[in-house]
């Protein structure tokens, strides 16, 4: 179906005239622009400017741009309370509502204008499901803040709270972090989830060069949006569709760059979900195989002291791809939204700063930034951002301190009940158990702020913000709510973690596990009405991308 379905009959045309469209506009291809603009998300407050630029680009190239909205939750504002249950679940709402609007109005093509954590993957899922010509242009990353001459970001503010509570900084210093941590509009300035997914959109071939890295406040972002508006008309003319671009090889490219960049662990939820919409099964078992041969070249905040603005100055995502491809790890013959192949896109994109993008001869590590772990604690899998873990915590053994929700864990951390060597376990926070698979930035920030980042691990069937650093292991599958082994852990059990060996185990016998399983009973659902109850009934586990079935 194309726009002929709504532009060739008089009743339909009468409604377009009611919109103020001319006959000339009605006769042109109808291009849907999906805008995530709202006034509550800092990464989205500038999207009206991006949308206006896209509309101009579409019109210059002979299309008729028509805007409709997508929702977006700010994970930072939703963090640490009931609101975080509503973050991941919006990914499916975004995909579903975009499908409904697109097919109801018979758009010929789409330009997606997202920026933050769930609306980027949600719109990528919609693009794959609809499979009409589509291009992405995001709102761009925030510039870093600065305190005492040092660049900072949102994660520094979170950690400063615990530093203040522990008496390490003054109230005035905490307020300085608060006032200076997020100085501009845009998605938070480190390699957190939003920037991870915008960068990986470039790698997948669905966004033009610079989509993931050009800062939100730069005029180059407006130029990029105009080019995206013009380019969608070329994609429509050539009938290049999302599933032509997002092939299995493209997802393997994305996983490869994920490892090189040290992206958020949330990418391990979103890439399988997007692939699923493409009809591709992206088994996370391949992640470690890709990681084993992919060097980690970037340590962006929170793993290091560089920020996305510096990655942009160093040559951006194409420069990282070109660097990685010195090892022959990139599939270069894949078509992209530029109309050119990956190889043509990255040719000549040099690394301009070897401190920001390490050469493959001198990586931060010879293996990638993310690891998938398995063992009797997580028989299906769990995930850790290895590049953000202190070296001394890559292998750790210690007693479990078990909590059945985030709030209980926070109380224990803030009251000094967590001591060096402990392994904090937060369960019943998975996709079904939460429901909604909350992020655990507050507990990890509290651990780091109290100086325990090099001696305490945190394990959860929930997930982590891209702002998290430390030995934070999430997405434990199966989750506690369905009787996964994480539900059987008792405080005092010894947990063995070997991140380099991709292993995680409870140091108890199989017979003891089975004895505990026989005594285990499912918990009563925390929420029994509304969207979250429907979500909990349909959602799968973290290792499957928390897709709905």
Short mmCIF file of C-alpha atoms in Angstrom, two decimals:
data_model
loop_
_atom_site.label_atom_id
_atom_site.label_comp_id
_atom_site.label_asym_id
_atom_site.label_seq_id
_atom_site.Cartn_x
_atom_site.Cartn_y
_atom_site.Cartn_z
CA UNK A 1 0.00 0.00 0.00
CA UNK A 2 1.16 3.56 -0.76
CA UNK A 3 -0.37 7.02 -0.55
CA UNK A 4 -2.53 6.41 -3.64
CA UNK A 5 -4.91 4.78 -1.17
CA UNK A 6 -5.61 8.17 0.42
CA UNK A 7 -4.93 10.68 -2.36
CA UNK A 8 -7.01 9.42 -5.29
CA UNK A 9 -10.56 9.73 -3.97
CA UNK A 10 -12.51 12.91 -3.41
CA UNK A 11 -13.49 12.23 0.23
CA UNK A 12 -9.84 11.63 1.16
CA UNK A 13 -8.67 14.67 -0.80
CA UNK A 14 -11.29 16.82 0.94
CA UNK A 15 -9.65 16.00 4.26
CA UNK A 16 -6.21 16.90 2.92
CA UNK A 17 -7.62 20.21 1.72
CA UNK A 18 -8.90 20.73 5.28
CA UNK A 19 -5.24 20.50 6.35
CA UNK A 20 -4.42 23.34 3.99
CA UNK A 21 -2.60 21.15 1.48
CA UNK A 22 -2.62 22.14 -2.16
CA UNK A 23 -3.34 19.79 -5.04
CA UNK A 24 0.39 19.84 -5.81
CA UNK A 25 1.25 18.65 -2.29
CA UNK A 26 -1.41 15.94 -2.36
CA UNK A 27 0.01 14.56 -5.60
CA UNK A 28 3.53 14.23 -4.16
CA UNK A 29 4.74 11.29 -2.05
CA UNK A 30 3.52 11.58 1.53
CA UNK A 31 6.46 11.38 3.94
CA UNK A 32 5.66 10.72 7.59
CA UNK A 33 7.98 12.44 10.04
CA UNK A 34 7.83 10.73 13.41
CA UNK A 35 8.74 13.34 16.00
CA UNK A 36 9.61 12.45 19.59
CA UNK A 37 9.50 16.11 20.62
CA UNK A 38 8.26 16.85 24.10
CA UNK A 39 8.96 19.35 26.87
CA UNK A 40 9.97 16.91 29.64
CA UNK A 41 12.99 15.13 28.06
CA UNK A 42 16.18 17.24 27.71
CA UNK A 43 17.22 15.15 24.73
CA UNK A 44 14.02 16.08 22.95
CA UNK A 45 13.54 19.77 23.62
CA UNK A 46 15.36 20.64 20.38
CA UNK A 47 13.56 18.16 18.14
CA UNK A 48 11.22 20.82 16.78
CA UNK A 49 14.27 22.39 15.12
CA UNK A 50 15.33 19.01 13.73
CA UNK A 51 11.81 18.31 12.45
CA UNK A 52 11.58 21.72 10.75
CA UNK A 53 14.87 21.01 8.98
CA UNK A 54 13.69 17.55 7.91
CA UNK A 55 10.45 19.03 6.56
CA UNK A 56 12.43 21.53 4.51
CA UNK A 57 14.68 18.80 3.14
CA UNK A 58 11.71 16.62 2.17
CA UNK A 59 9.97 19.53 0.47
CA UNK A 60 13.15 20.57 -1.39
CA UNK A 61 13.42 17.03 -2.77
CA UNK A 62 9.80 16.88 -3.92
CA UNK A 63 7.90 15.24 -1.07
CA UNK A 64 5.12 16.35 1.24
CA UNK A 65 6.19 16.13 4.90
CA UNK A 66 3.54 15.35 7.51
CA UNK A 67 4.46 15.12 11.20
CA UNK A 68 3.04 12.80 13.83
CA UNK A 69 4.31 12.12 17.38
CA UNK A 70 5.98 9.35 19.33
CA UNK A 71 6.18 9.29 23.12
CA UNK A 72 9.45 9.23 25.05
CA UNK A 73 10.32 8.76 28.72
CA UNK A 74 13.39 10.43 30.22
CA UNK A 75 15.18 7.60 32.00
CA UNK A 76 17.01 10.04 34.26
CA UNK A 77 13.78 11.60 35.51
CA UNK A 78 12.12 8.18 35.83
CA UNK A 79 15.08 6.77 37.77
CA UNK A 80 14.76 5.53 41.34
CA UNK A 81 10.96 5.41 41.67
CA UNK A 82 7.91 3.74 40.16
CA UNK A 83 8.37 5.71 36.95
CA UNK A 84 11.26 3.51 35.88
CA UNK A 85 8.82 0.62 35.46
CA UNK A 86 7.43 2.61 32.52
CA UNK A 87 10.67 3.16 30.64
CA UNK A 88 11.48 -0.06 28.76
CA UNK A 89 7.80 -0.81 28.23
CA UNK A 90 7.40 2.33 26.10
CA UNK A 91 9.60 0.74 23.42
CA UNK A 92 6.68 -1.48 22.39
CA UNK A 93 4.16 1.37 22.63
CA UNK A 94 6.34 3.47 20.33
CA UNK A 95 6.67 0.69 17.76
CA UNK A 96 2.96 -0.16 17.89
CA UNK A 97 1.70 3.41 17.66
CA UNK A 98 4.06 4.22 14.78
CA UNK A 99 2.80 1.14 12.93
CA UNK A 100 -0.79 2.24 13.52
CA UNK A 101 -0.27 5.82 12.34
CA UNK A 102 1.77 4.82 9.30
CA UNK A 103 -0.59 2.19 7.97
CA UNK A 104 -3.75 4.12 8.84
CA UNK A 105 -2.58 7.04 6.72
CA UNK A 106 -0.75 5.13 3.96
CA UNK A 107 2.55 7.00 4.14
CA UNK A 108 5.02 6.29 1.34
CA UNK A 109 8.13 6.65 3.53
CA UNK A 110 9.23 7.75 7.00
CA UNK A 111 11.82 9.95 8.65
CA UNK A 112 12.30 9.00 12.29
CA UNK A 113 13.36 11.79 14.67
CA UNK A 114 14.15 10.19 18.05
CA UNK A 115 16.91 10.78 20.56
CA UNK A 116 16.66 8.97 23.87
CA UNK A 117 16.81 5.50 25.32
CA UNK A 118 13.66 3.66 24.21
CA UNK A 119 12.36 5.69 21.32
CA UNK A 120 15.46 5.01 19.19
CA UNK A 121 15.07 1.21 19.37
CA UNK A 122 11.27 1.51 19.37
CA UNK A 123 11.35 3.39 16.08
CA UNK A 124 13.96 1.01 14.64
CA UNK A 125 11.57 -1.84 15.51
CA UNK A 126 8.74 0.02 13.78
CA UNK A 127 10.91 0.66 10.72
CA UNK A 128 11.72 -3.04 10.43
CA UNK A 129 8.10 -4.08 10.96
CA UNK A 130 6.66 -1.62 8.42
CA UNK A 131 9.50 -2.06 5.91
CA UNK A 132 8.83 1.05 3.88
CA UNK A 133 11.74 3.40 2.99
CA UNK A 134 12.91 4.95 6.25
CA UNK A 135 15.80 7.08 7.50
CA UNK A 136 16.78 8.25 11.00
CA UNK A 137 18.08 11.57 12.25
CA UNK A 138 18.42 11.97 16.00
CA UNK A 139 18.48 15.05 18.19
CA UNK A 140 22.16 14.58 19.05
CA UNK A 141 24.23 14.33 22.23
CA UNK A 142 24.51 16.89 25.01
CA UNK A 143 27.78 18.72 25.54
CA UNK A 144 29.69 17.72 28.67
CA UNK A 145 29.52 19.87 31.77
CA UNK A 146 32.57 21.08 33.65
CA UNK A 147 33.52 21.27 37.34
CA UNK A 148 36.95 22.33 38.57
CA UNK A 149 38.26 22.25 35.01
CA UNK A 150 37.18 18.63 34.49
CA UNK A 151 34.46 17.56 32.09
CA UNK A 152 31.54 15.79 33.75
CA UNK A 153 28.22 14.24 32.80
CA UNK A 154 24.99 13.00 34.35
CA UNK A 155 26.64 9.96 35.97
CA UNK A 156 29.01 12.24 37.91
CA UNK A 157 25.99 14.00 39.40
CA UNK A 158 24.50 10.67 40.48
CA UNK A 159 27.76 9.61 42.13
CA UNK A 160 28.17 13.02 43.78
CA UNK A 161 24.97 12.39 45.76
CA UNK A 162 26.57 9.40 47.50
CA UNK A 163 29.85 11.27 47.92
CA UNK A 164 27.93 13.98 49.77
CA UNK A 165 26.06 11.43 51.90
CA UNK A 166 29.37 9.79 52.78
CA UNK A 167 30.83 13.17 53.80
CA UNK A 168 33.34 13.28 50.95
CA UNK A 169 32.08 16.55 49.40
CA UNK A 170 30.17 19.57 50.70
CA UNK A 171 26.57 20.45 49.93
CA UNK A 172 27.84 23.40 47.90
CA UNK A 173 29.97 21.10 45.74
CA UNK A 174 27.00 18.78 45.20
CA UNK A 175 24.94 21.76 44.07
CA UNK A 176 27.71 22.72 41.66
CA UNK A 177 27.55 19.25 40.11
CA UNK A 178 23.77 19.57 39.95
CA UNK A 179 23.95 22.95 38.21
CA UNK A 180 26.71 22.10 35.75
CA UNK A 181 26.27 18.39 34.97
CA UNK A 182 23.81 18.77 32.09
CA UNK A 183 24.59 22.12 30.44
CA UNK A 184 22.74 21.83 27.11
CA UNK A 185 19.88 20.03 25.45
CA UNK A 186 20.63 16.62 23.96
CA UNK A 187 21.03 13.02 25.04
CA UNK A 188 23.36 12.77 28.06
CA UNK A 189 26.96 13.32 27.00
CA UNK A 190 28.58 9.93 27.66
CA UNK A 191 28.25 6.58 25.88
CA UNK A 192 24.99 5.92 27.66
CA UNK A 193 22.05 4.09 26.10
CA UNK A 194 20.69 6.93 23.96
CA UNK A 195 24.04 7.74 22.39
CA UNK A 196 24.87 4.04 22.09
CA UNK A 197 21.72 3.40 20.07
CA UNK A 198 22.10 6.52 17.94
CA UNK A 199 25.68 5.49 17.12
CA UNK A 200 24.59 1.93 16.34
CA UNK A 201 21.87 3.34 14.05
CA UNK A 202 24.72 4.69 11.93
CA UNK A 203 26.44 1.30 11.99
CA UNK A 204 23.24 -0.52 11.02
CA UNK A 205 23.02 1.81 8.03
CA UNK A 206 19.79 3.57 9.03
CA UNK A 207 21.31 6.98 9.83
CA UNK A 208 23.65 9.24 7.88
CA UNK A 209 27.22 10.02 8.94
CA UNK A 210 27.28 11.99 12.20
CA UNK A 211 23.84 10.87 13.36
CA UNK A 212 25.24 9.44 16.58
CA UNK A 213 27.87 12.03 17.43
CA UNK A 214 27.19 15.57 16.14
CA UNK A 215 26.25 17.54 19.29
CA UNK A 216 22.65 18.65 19.64
CA UNK A 217 23.55 22.34 19.76
CA UNK A 218 25.72 22.34 16.61
CA UNK A 219 24.35 23.81 13.40
CA UNK A 220 25.75 20.76 11.62
CA UNK A 221 22.90 18.82 13.26
CA UNK A 222 20.38 21.01 11.40
CA UNK A 223 22.26 20.43 8.15
CA UNK A 224 22.21 16.68 8.82
CA UNK A 225 18.44 16.82 9.27
CA UNK A 226 17.99 18.60 5.93
CA UNK A 227 20.11 15.98 4.23
CA UNK A 228 18.06 13.22 5.85
CA UNK A 229 14.89 14.85 4.54
CA UNK A 230 16.33 14.98 1.05
CA UNK A 231 17.77 11.48 1.24
CA UNK A 232 14.45 9.83 2.09
CA UNK A 233 13.24 10.81 -1.34
CA UNK A 234 16.21 8.99 -2.89
CA UNK A 235 15.47 5.90 -0.81
CA UNK A 236 11.86 6.04 -1.97
CA UNK A 237 12.90 6.44 -5.60
CA UNK A 238 15.32 3.49 -5.37
CA UNK A 239 12.93 1.48 -3.17
CA UNK A 240 15.61 0.81 -0.53
CA UNK A 241 13.84 -0.51 2.54
CA UNK A 242 14.85 -1.16 6.18
CA UNK A 243 15.08 -4.92 5.78
CA UNK A 244 17.35 -4.41 2.75
CA UNK A 245 19.65 -2.46 5.07
CA UNK A 246 19.24 -4.23 8.44
CA UNK A 247 20.46 -7.69 7.41
CA UNK A 248 22.07 -10.27 9.69
CA UNK A 249 25.48 -9.00 8.56
CA UNK A 250 24.45 -5.45 9.50
CA UNK A 251 23.55 -6.63 13.01
CA UNK A 252 26.92 -8.36 13.30
CA UNK A 253 28.55 -5.06 12.29
CA UNK A 254 26.54 -3.38 15.04
CA UNK A 255 27.67 -5.93 17.62
CA UNK A 256 31.26 -5.47 16.47
CA UNK A 257 31.12 -1.68 16.92
CA UNK A 258 29.24 -2.18 20.19
CA UNK A 259 32.34 -4.01 21.45
CA UNK A 260 34.78 -1.46 20.04
CA UNK A 261 32.88 1.52 21.47
CA UNK A 262 31.98 0.01 24.84
CA UNK A 263 28.28 0.79 24.49
CA UNK A 264 25.56 0.54 27.10
CA UNK A 265 24.51 -2.97 28.11
CA UNK A 266 20.99 -1.98 27.04
CA UNK A 267 22.13 -2.51 23.45
CA UNK A 268 22.04 -6.22 24.32
CA UNK A 269 18.29 -5.83 24.88
CA UNK A 270 17.54 -3.65 21.89
CA UNK A 271 19.56 -5.22 19.07
CA UNK A 272 17.87 -8.64 19.46
CA UNK A 273 14.45 -6.93 19.61
CA UNK A 274 15.11 -4.94 16.43
CA UNK A 275 16.50 -8.03 14.69
CA UNK A 276 13.37 -9.95 15.71
CA UNK A 277 11.25 -7.41 13.82
CA UNK A 278 13.48 -8.02 10.79
CA UNK A 279 12.80 -11.75 11.02
CA UNK A 280 16.33 -12.41 12.27
CA UNK A 281 17.21 -14.32 15.43
CA UNK A 282 20.14 -12.57 17.05
CA UNK A 283 21.41 -15.09 19.58
CA UNK A 284 23.52 -13.35 22.21
CA UNK A 285 25.82 -16.38 22.22
CA UNK A 286 27.52 -14.80 19.21
CA UNK A 287 28.31 -11.66 21.22
CA UNK A 288 31.24 -13.25 23.03
CA UNK A 289 32.60 -14.71 19.79
CA UNK A 290 32.52 -11.23 18.28
CA UNK A 291 33.99 -9.72 21.45
CA UNK A 292 36.86 -12.23 21.45
CA UNK A 293 38.16 -10.83 18.16
CA UNK A 294 37.13 -7.17 18.52
CA UNK A 295 39.40 -4.78 20.44
CA UNK A 296 37.89 -2.17 22.73
CA UNK A 297 39.07 1.15 21.28
CA UNK A 298 37.02 3.76 23.16
CA UNK A 299 36.58 4.55 26.85
CA UNK A 300 33.87 7.19 26.80
CA UNK A 301 32.10 8.26 29.97
CA UNK A 302 31.23 6.53 32.24
CA UNK A 303 34.09 4.13 31.43
CA UNK A 304 36.58 6.95 30.85
CA UNK A 305 37.08 10.70 30.64
CA UNK A 306 36.15 11.27 26.99
CA UNK A 307 32.69 12.28 25.80
CA UNK A 308 30.66 11.90 22.63
CA UNK A 309 31.57 15.42 21.49
CA UNK A 310 35.22 14.30 21.47
CA UNK A 311 34.34 11.15 19.56
CA UNK A 312 32.72 13.38 16.95
CA UNK A 313 35.86 15.54 16.72
CA UNK A 314 37.98 12.40 16.36
CA UNK A 315 36.08 11.33 13.25
CA UNK A 316 32.92 9.82 14.66
CA UNK A 317 31.50 6.37 14.13
CA UNK A 318 32.82 5.98 10.59
CA UNK A 319 36.36 6.54 11.87
CA UNK A 320 35.88 3.81 14.49
CA UNK A 321 34.47 1.49 11.81
CA UNK A 322 37.42 2.22 9.54
CA UNK A 323 39.85 1.55 12.40
CA UNK A 324 38.18 -1.75 13.27
CA UNK A 325 38.12 -2.72 9.62
CA UNK A 326 41.93 -2.75 9.58
CA UNK A 327 41.37 -6.18 11.12
CA UNK A 328 38.83 -7.12 8.45
CA UNK A 329 35.99 -7.26 11.00
CA UNK A 330 33.43 -5.11 9.15
CA UNK A 331 31.16 -6.38 6.39
CA UNK A 332 31.64 -3.61 3.86
CA UNK A 333 29.41 -4.62 0.95
CA UNK A 334 26.10 -3.82 2.69
CA UNK A 335 23.76 -1.13 1.38
CA UNK A 336 22.95 1.79 3.72
CA UNK A 337 20.52 4.70 3.83
CA UNK A 338 23.11 6.87 2.09
CA UNK A 339 22.51 4.77 -1.01
CA UNK A 340 26.13 3.68 -0.81
CA UNK A 341 27.73 0.63 0.78
CA UNK A 342 29.34 0.52 4.20
CA UNK A 343 32.75 0.35 2.53
CA UNK A 344 32.05 3.42 0.43
CA UNK A 345 30.77 5.29 3.49
CA UNK A 346 33.83 4.67 5.68
CA UNK A 347 36.53 4.98 3.03
CA UNK A 348 38.93 7.78 3.95
CA UNK A 349 37.36 8.38 7.38
CA UNK A 350 40.55 8.69 9.39
CA UNK A 351 41.09 8.57 13.12
CA UNK A 352 41.91 12.17 14.09
CA UNK A 353 42.64 11.55 17.77
CA UNK A 354 44.29 8.32 18.89
CA UNK A 355 43.59 9.18 22.54
CA UNK A 356 39.83 9.11 21.93
CA UNK A 357 39.82 6.28 19.37
CA UNK A 358 42.71 3.97 20.14
CA UNK A 359 44.42 2.38 17.11
CA UNK A 360 43.81 -1.35 16.78
CA UNK A 361 47.51 -1.84 17.55
CA UNK A 362 47.06 -0.17 20.95
CA UNK A 363 43.54 -0.94 22.25
CA UNK A 364 42.27 -0.57 25.79
CA UNK A 365 41.82 -4.33 25.64
CA UNK A 366 42.08 -6.96 22.94
CA UNK A 367 38.49 -8.00 23.60
CA UNK A 368 35.29 -6.02 23.41
CA UNK A 369 33.57 -3.72 25.88
CA UNK A 370 30.59 -5.98 26.65
CA UNK A 371 30.58 -9.58 27.90
CA UNK A 372 27.77 -12.12 28.12
CA UNK A 373 28.17 -14.39 31.16
CA UNK A 374 26.62 -17.78 31.91
CA UNK A 375 26.65 -20.24 34.80
CA UNK A 376 24.31 -21.66 37.38
CA UNK A 377 23.36 -18.14 38.51
CA UNK A 378 22.32 -17.22 34.96
CA UNK A 379 21.78 -20.40 32.91
CA UNK A 380 20.50 -18.46 29.89
CA UNK A 381 22.77 -15.41 30.20
CA UNK A 382 23.52 -12.08 31.84
CA UNK A 383 25.40 -9.02 30.61
CA UNK A 384 28.14 -6.71 31.89
CA UNK A 385 29.84 -3.62 30.46
CA UNK A 386 33.33 -5.07 30.83
CA UNK A 387 35.08 -1.89 29.72
CA UNK A 388 33.62 0.00 32.72
CA UNK A 389 34.73 -2.59 35.32
CA UNK A 390 37.79 -1.95 37.52
CA UNK A 391 40.56 -4.48 36.68
CA UNK A 392 40.50 -5.92 40.19
CA UNK A 393 36.79 -6.74 39.83
CA UNK A 394 37.06 -8.71 36.59
CA UNK A 395 37.40 -11.76 38.81
CA UNK A 396 35.61 -11.64 42.15
CA UNK A 397 34.28 -13.98 44.80
CA UNK A 398 32.21 -12.85 47.75
CA UNK A 399 29.11 -13.33 49.90
CA UNK A 400 25.69 -12.40 48.54
CA UNK A 401 23.57 -9.68 50.14
CA UNK A 402 20.13 -10.38 48.68
CA UNK A 403 17.31 -7.85 48.17
CA UNK A 404 13.93 -8.34 46.50
CA UNK A 405 13.64 -4.79 45.17
CA UNK A 406 15.79 -1.75 44.38
CA UNK A 407 14.49 0.29 47.32
CA UNK A 408 15.64 -2.28 49.90
CA UNK A 409 19.09 -2.40 48.33
CA UNK A 410 19.39 1.39 48.37
CA UNK A 411 18.49 1.52 52.06
CA UNK A 412 21.19 -1.06 52.83
CA UNK A 413 23.85 0.72 50.78
CA UNK A 414 23.08 4.14 52.23
CA UNK A 415 23.06 2.82 55.79
CA UNK A 416 26.49 1.24 55.44
CA UNK A 417 25.36 -2.40 55.44
CA UNK A 418 27.36 -3.18 52.28
CA UNK A 419 31.05 -3.82 52.90
CA UNK A 420 34.07 -4.53 50.67
CA UNK A 421 33.88 -7.97 49.07
CA UNK A 422 30.07 -8.18 49.06
CA UNK A 423 27.98 -9.11 46.04
CA UNK A 424 24.71 -7.17 46.07
CA UNK A 425 21.87 -9.16 44.46
CA UNK A 426 18.71 -7.28 43.45
CA UNK A 427 15.99 -9.56 42.10
CA UNK A 428 12.31 -9.53 41.13
CA UNK A 429 13.13 -6.49 38.98
CA UNK A 430 13.12 -8.31 35.62
CA UNK A 431 10.73 -7.73 32.69
CA UNK A 432 7.94 -9.72 34.36
CA UNK A 433 8.93 -9.31 37.99
CA UNK A 434 9.33 -5.54 38.05
CA UNK A 435 7.38 -5.40 35.91
CA UNK A 436 9.30 -3.33 33.39
CA UNK A 437 12.94 -4.23 34.13
CA UNK A 438 14.00 -1.09 35.98
CA UNK A 439 17.45 0.43 35.61
CA UNK A 440 19.68 0.31 38.70
CA UNK A 441 21.70 3.52 38.30
CA UNK A 442 20.99 4.67 41.86
CA UNK A 443 22.42 1.55 43.57
CA UNK A 444 25.49 1.44 41.33
CA UNK A 445 26.09 5.18 41.77
CA UNK A 446 25.72 4.77 45.54
CA UNK A 447 28.29 1.97 45.51
CA UNK A 448 30.72 4.06 43.44
CA UNK A 449 30.10 7.20 45.51
CA UNK A 450 30.94 5.31 48.72
CA UNK A 451 34.25 4.16 47.27
CA UNK A 452 33.18 0.53 46.88
CA UNK A 453 33.43 0.30 43.10
CA UNK A 454 36.66 -1.67 43.27
CA UNK A 455 35.43 -4.16 45.87
CA UNK A 456 31.66 -4.69 45.50
CA UNK A 457 29.71 -6.28 42.62
CA UNK A 458 26.02 -5.85 41.86
CA UNK A 459 23.90 -8.49 40.12
CA UNK A 460 20.29 -8.08 39.02
CA UNK A 461 17.58 -9.47 36.76
CA UNK A 462 16.81 -5.82 36.10
CA UNK A 463 19.06 -3.71 33.93
CA UNK A 464 21.46 -0.80 34.16
CA UNK A 465 21.58 2.73 32.86
CA UNK A 466 24.26 3.37 30.27
CA UNK A 467 25.59 5.77 32.93
CA UNK A 468 26.43 2.82 35.17
CA UNK A 469 30.03 1.79 35.76
CA UNK A 470 31.59 -0.87 37.93
CA UNK A 471 31.02 -4.62 38.25
CA UNK A 472 27.32 -4.26 37.46
CA UNK A 473 25.88 -7.44 35.96
CA UNK A 474 22.32 -7.29 34.66
CA UNK A 475 19.67 -9.00 32.54
CA UNK A 476 20.05 -12.23 34.57
CA UNK A 477 17.96 -14.81 32.72
CA UNK A 478 15.81 -16.62 33.65
CA UNK A 479 14.60 -13.90 36.00
CA UNK A 480 13.45 -14.44 39.58
CA UNK A 481 9.75 -14.02 38.80
CA UNK A 482 9.73 -17.16 36.64
CA UNK A 483 11.79 -19.21 39.07
CA UNK A 484 15.24 -18.51 37.69
CA UNK A 485 18.15 -19.49 39.93
CA UNK A 486 18.61 -15.88 41.02
CA UNK A 487 15.38 -16.42 43.01
CA UNK A 488 17.07 -19.23 44.95
CA UNK A 489 20.10 -17.29 46.21
CA UNK A 490 20.29 -16.73 49.97
CA UNK A 491 22.29 -14.05 51.75
CA UNK A 492 25.70 -15.47 52.59
CA UNK A 493 25.93 -17.71 49.52
CA UNK A 494 29.28 -17.28 47.81
CA UNK A 495 29.05 -15.82 44.31
CA UNK A 496 31.89 -16.45 41.86
CA UNK A 497 32.33 -13.98 38.99
CA UNK A 498 34.91 -14.39 36.22
CA UNK A 499 34.17 -11.77 33.59
CA UNK A 500 37.10 -12.62 31.34
CA UNK A 501 36.01 -16.28 31.32
CA UNK A 502 32.34 -15.24 30.82
CA UNK A 503 31.26 -17.20 33.91
CA UNK A 504 29.03 -16.48 36.90
CA UNK A 505 28.07 -19.07 39.51
CA UNK A 506 26.55 -19.60 42.93
CA UNK A 507 28.96 -21.75 44.92
CA UNK A 508 26.43 -24.37 45.99
CA UNK A 509 25.66 -27.88 44.79
CA UNK A 510 23.06 -28.83 42.19
CA UNK A 511 21.23 -30.84 44.84
CA UNK A 512 20.98 -27.80 47.11
CA UNK A 513 19.66 -25.72 44.21
CA UNK A 514 16.99 -28.33 43.51
CA UNK A 515 16.05 -28.49 47.18
CA UNK A 516 15.55 -24.71 47.20
CA UNK A 517 13.63 -24.85 43.91
CA UNK A 518 11.18 -27.34 45.39
CA UNK A 519 10.49 -24.89 48.23
CA UNK A 520 10.22 -21.80 46.01
CA UNK A 521 6.81 -20.27 45.33
CA UNK A 522 5.99 -17.59 42.72
CA UNK A 523 5.46 -14.09 44.08
CA UNK A 524 2.13 -12.34 43.76
CA UNK A 525 2.39 -9.80 40.90
CA UNK A 526 3.21 -6.32 42.16
CA UNK A 527 0.91 -4.68 39.62
CA UNK A 528 -2.33 -6.31 38.48
CA UNK A 529 -4.06 -3.61 36.41
CA UNK A 530 -3.30 -1.36 33.45
CA UNK A 531 -0.61 -1.50 30.80
CA UNK A 532 2.11 -2.90 33.07
CA UNK A 533 -0.05 -5.91 33.94
CA UNK A 534 -0.67 -6.60 30.24
CA UNK A 535 3.05 -6.11 29.54
CA UNK A 536 4.08 -8.52 32.29
CA UNK A 537 1.77 -11.19 30.89
CA UNK A 538 3.28 -10.97 27.39
CA UNK A 539 6.96 -10.07 27.88
CA UNK A 540 9.80 -12.54 27.41
CA UNK A 541 13.13 -12.63 29.24
CA UNK A 542 16.08 -10.26 28.94
CA UNK A 543 18.17 -12.67 26.88
CA UNK A 544 15.47 -12.53 24.18
CA UNK A 545 15.45 -8.74 24.16
CA UNK A 546 12.36 -8.50 26.39
CA UNK A 547 10.16 -8.74 23.31
CA UNK A 548 6.43 -9.36 23.60
CA UNK A 549 4.86 -12.65 22.60
#
